[in-house]
Amino acid sequence: MGRKRLQESVDGRPTVHTVAARAGVSIASASRVLNGVGGSPETIRKVRAAAAEVGYVPNAIARSLQSQRTGLVALAVEDIGNPVYVEMMRAIEAVVASSGRQLLVHATGGRIDNETALLRRLANRYVDGMIVSPIRVTDDHLTALVDSPVPVVVVGQLGADAAVDNVRTDSRHGVALAVDHLVATGRHRIGFVNGPLDTVPGTARDAGFRAALTHHGIPLDEDLIEVGDFQYAAGREATQRLLARTDPDALVCANDLIAVGALHALLAAGRRVPQDVAVVGMDDTELARMMFPQLSSVSLGSAERGRRAAELLLQRIADPSLPPRREQVPPSLAIRASSGTTLPAPRPADPPTNHPSSEGVTS
Amino acid sequence: MGRKRLQESVDGRPTVHTVAARAGVSIASASRVLNGVGGSPETIRKVRAAAAEVGYVPNAIARSLQSQRTGLVALAVEDIGNPVYVEMMRAIEAVVASSGRQLLVHATGGRIDNETALLRRLANRYVDGMIVSPIRVTDDHLTALVDSPVPVVVVGQLGADAAVDNVRTDSRHGVALAVDHLVATGRHRIGFVNGPLDTVPGTARDAGFRAALTHHGIPLDEDLIEVGDFQYAAGREATQRLLARTDPDALVCANDLIAVGALHALLAAGRRVPQDVAVVGMDDTELARMMFPQLSSVSLGSAERGRRAAELLLQRIADPSLPPRREQVPPSLAIRASSGTTLPAPRPADPPTNHPSSEGVTS
DNA sequence: TTGTAAGCGTTATCAT
DNA sequence: ATGATAACGCTTACAA
């Protein structure tokens, strides 16, 4: 194309050529010194000086094209406003940082096209690998995951046959833990505030709730079931609708955001928690412990799932030929004031009660 | 090296060469078709078919090296668990997405070296630009910001002379709004739970609180001031310490996380809010509205600051020669149940009360 | 319209 | 130890 090789990059910034010319050495020598491999003392001095003088900064894109790696790992989640993803992110970050890489997070906002687009874009080599936690999974989506040019690990439920590394939990069992606990503490009219049924976690929790009631021989009352988004406002509104037509003595909520909304609605309606209505959330995030009374919550091991996902990813980056793996983290129940029979306690710290993980349904 | 130019990339994935060879055309034609510019119908057909057959995916890194852009923008914040950054992020995301770019977020965890490292790494061309919201700013840090090879916009206070685009608020005035309100509603012993004094927001809020008391002729009682991290647990513990030695009738908190901690500590200690103690938070995040009673909070216009920062960034990416700009967003106070004199109201929505922004101190 | 080849900025190979 | 140069995978100016 005619433009002669200049010493400056197209936007005027110094390149190895600039440094090399200034130091009076070849670009090879300059590059070597800049990377700390080889070079005579005199060359090193000259190159270092030249680099400092012109304010040389290496172009990471060019370096990546050569090295076939970026040192970047991405995490794609639906809603970064949900504390469960914050916890997951922190766990992932710790692992990723220990490998000398940096973690970048992208919030897809639940727009599945956005998530696919991100996958197609970032996965095209901008990052060395990515962890995705989709709440809706289409075939197209799945194809993008499997075809990804860079390693991908999925956190969440995935079809049994998907050839992707996958870390999951048993949220059906998680809901069962909540129901078991409420039944054991004498609750009879147990309501359920769920997320959308067209999401993977939504359907799993719905199935879990119905199965748990059946297991305890409690007849199903559809009036006690409400659905909204996995958000605070939706949880509050869903609970208001529920209270307007029936009278529960306990509420199982599909995540902590919903549970906080439910708590708000209950208190605003003059119900005492837990005396009149017990509340159990899900995800066991920091948010649950922030509330007054503190919320009981089913831990789905988000931090642990994040940690494991990160480890799987690093392993696969190191060896892409690994077969697809699947790991499962058992849920456990943390009982706090919102479902205790005693009065709310001021102490925030309390170890989660671990229940044995039942093998079985893992929808 | 000597490795002959093959048709596959080094890791076995198809490249333009693969597609071109398969379609029986030159790489130039293949590239043109793949980018939708030119090509005869027949060529287009052949190339498209070849690309589909081999599962061609363009290498974004190589493309970026050529085009000098990545279509990626980064946001670096201290703690992504703080809802104020979530709100800021959402606002930024909206603007960034409208420019066809994608937003990536990095949590620095307050480790300033981490933030500098990120800057040095990402800014070296992995992203087209970045928005940084540091809570501690050192000279070294500032240098990295100014020297960044890609455009940077800072959200938060910055030395008056820094040659960086900057969007800020007046948090001193924000604290004053809170104190004014509490004084006006008859509170006399106003406590203050602040964040660390070695942070930029911490010092600004401290100065604001002291100035506000002076302005109202209220003598300063150091017993009423406590300091901790900008976190929930720290806020709760700081409030416990404060309550152990004195008896406030109002509490101004340096952010909403602290305010939630304070609320928890107060309720656990048997204080009624707002009857015994009024609470005002800061940042006016969703968290404030989630609480029961809902928390009054000083809005520092985080979403607006984010939006403006994103716009400044896009402008600078488009024209790097722009002079450094500085914008300011005024604070406002949202009065809710936690500091109202009436009983807590169940309604969540309430428009923030806008106070006229006083010119002046903008530390 | 098409192919050839230069070039993005870096690293790595090879011969010196 | 050093320098010339090929390559990373892509886009694009230019000539045909």
Short mmCIF file of C-alpha atoms (C1' of nucleotides) in Angstrom, two decimals, chain A residues 1 3 9 16 31 35 56 59 63 66, chain C residues 5-14:
data_model
loop_
_atom_site.label_atom_id
_atom_site.label_comp_id
_atom_site.label_asym_id
_atom_site.label_seq_id
_atom_site.Cartn_x
_atom_site.Cartn_y
_atom_site.Cartn_z
CA MET A 1 0.00 0.00 0.00
CA ARG A 3 3.13 3.92 3.23
CA SER A 9 2.76 3.97 14.99
CA VAL A 16 9.73 -0.75 19.03
CA SER A 31 12.47 -6.11 21.68
CA ASN A 35 11.33 -8.26 27.32
CA TYR A 56 7.33 3.69 24.99
CA ASN A 59 0.97 -2.52 22.16
CA ARG A 63 1.81 -8.78 21.37
CA GLN A 66 2.04 -12.98 18.23
"C1'" DA C 5 1.55 -7.55 -1.50
"C1'" DA C 6 2.28 -4.13 2.13
"C1'" DG C 7 1.50 -3.22 6.60
"C1'" DC C 8 -0.72 -3.14 11.69
"C1'" DG C 9 3.39 -3.78 16.15
"C1'" DT C 10 5.12 -7.43 18.16
"C1'" DT C 11 8.11 -11.69 18.95
"C1'" DA C 12 11.02 -15.46 17.41
"C1'" DT C 13 14.13 -17.74 14.28
"C1'" DC C 14 18.14 -17.98 11.99
#
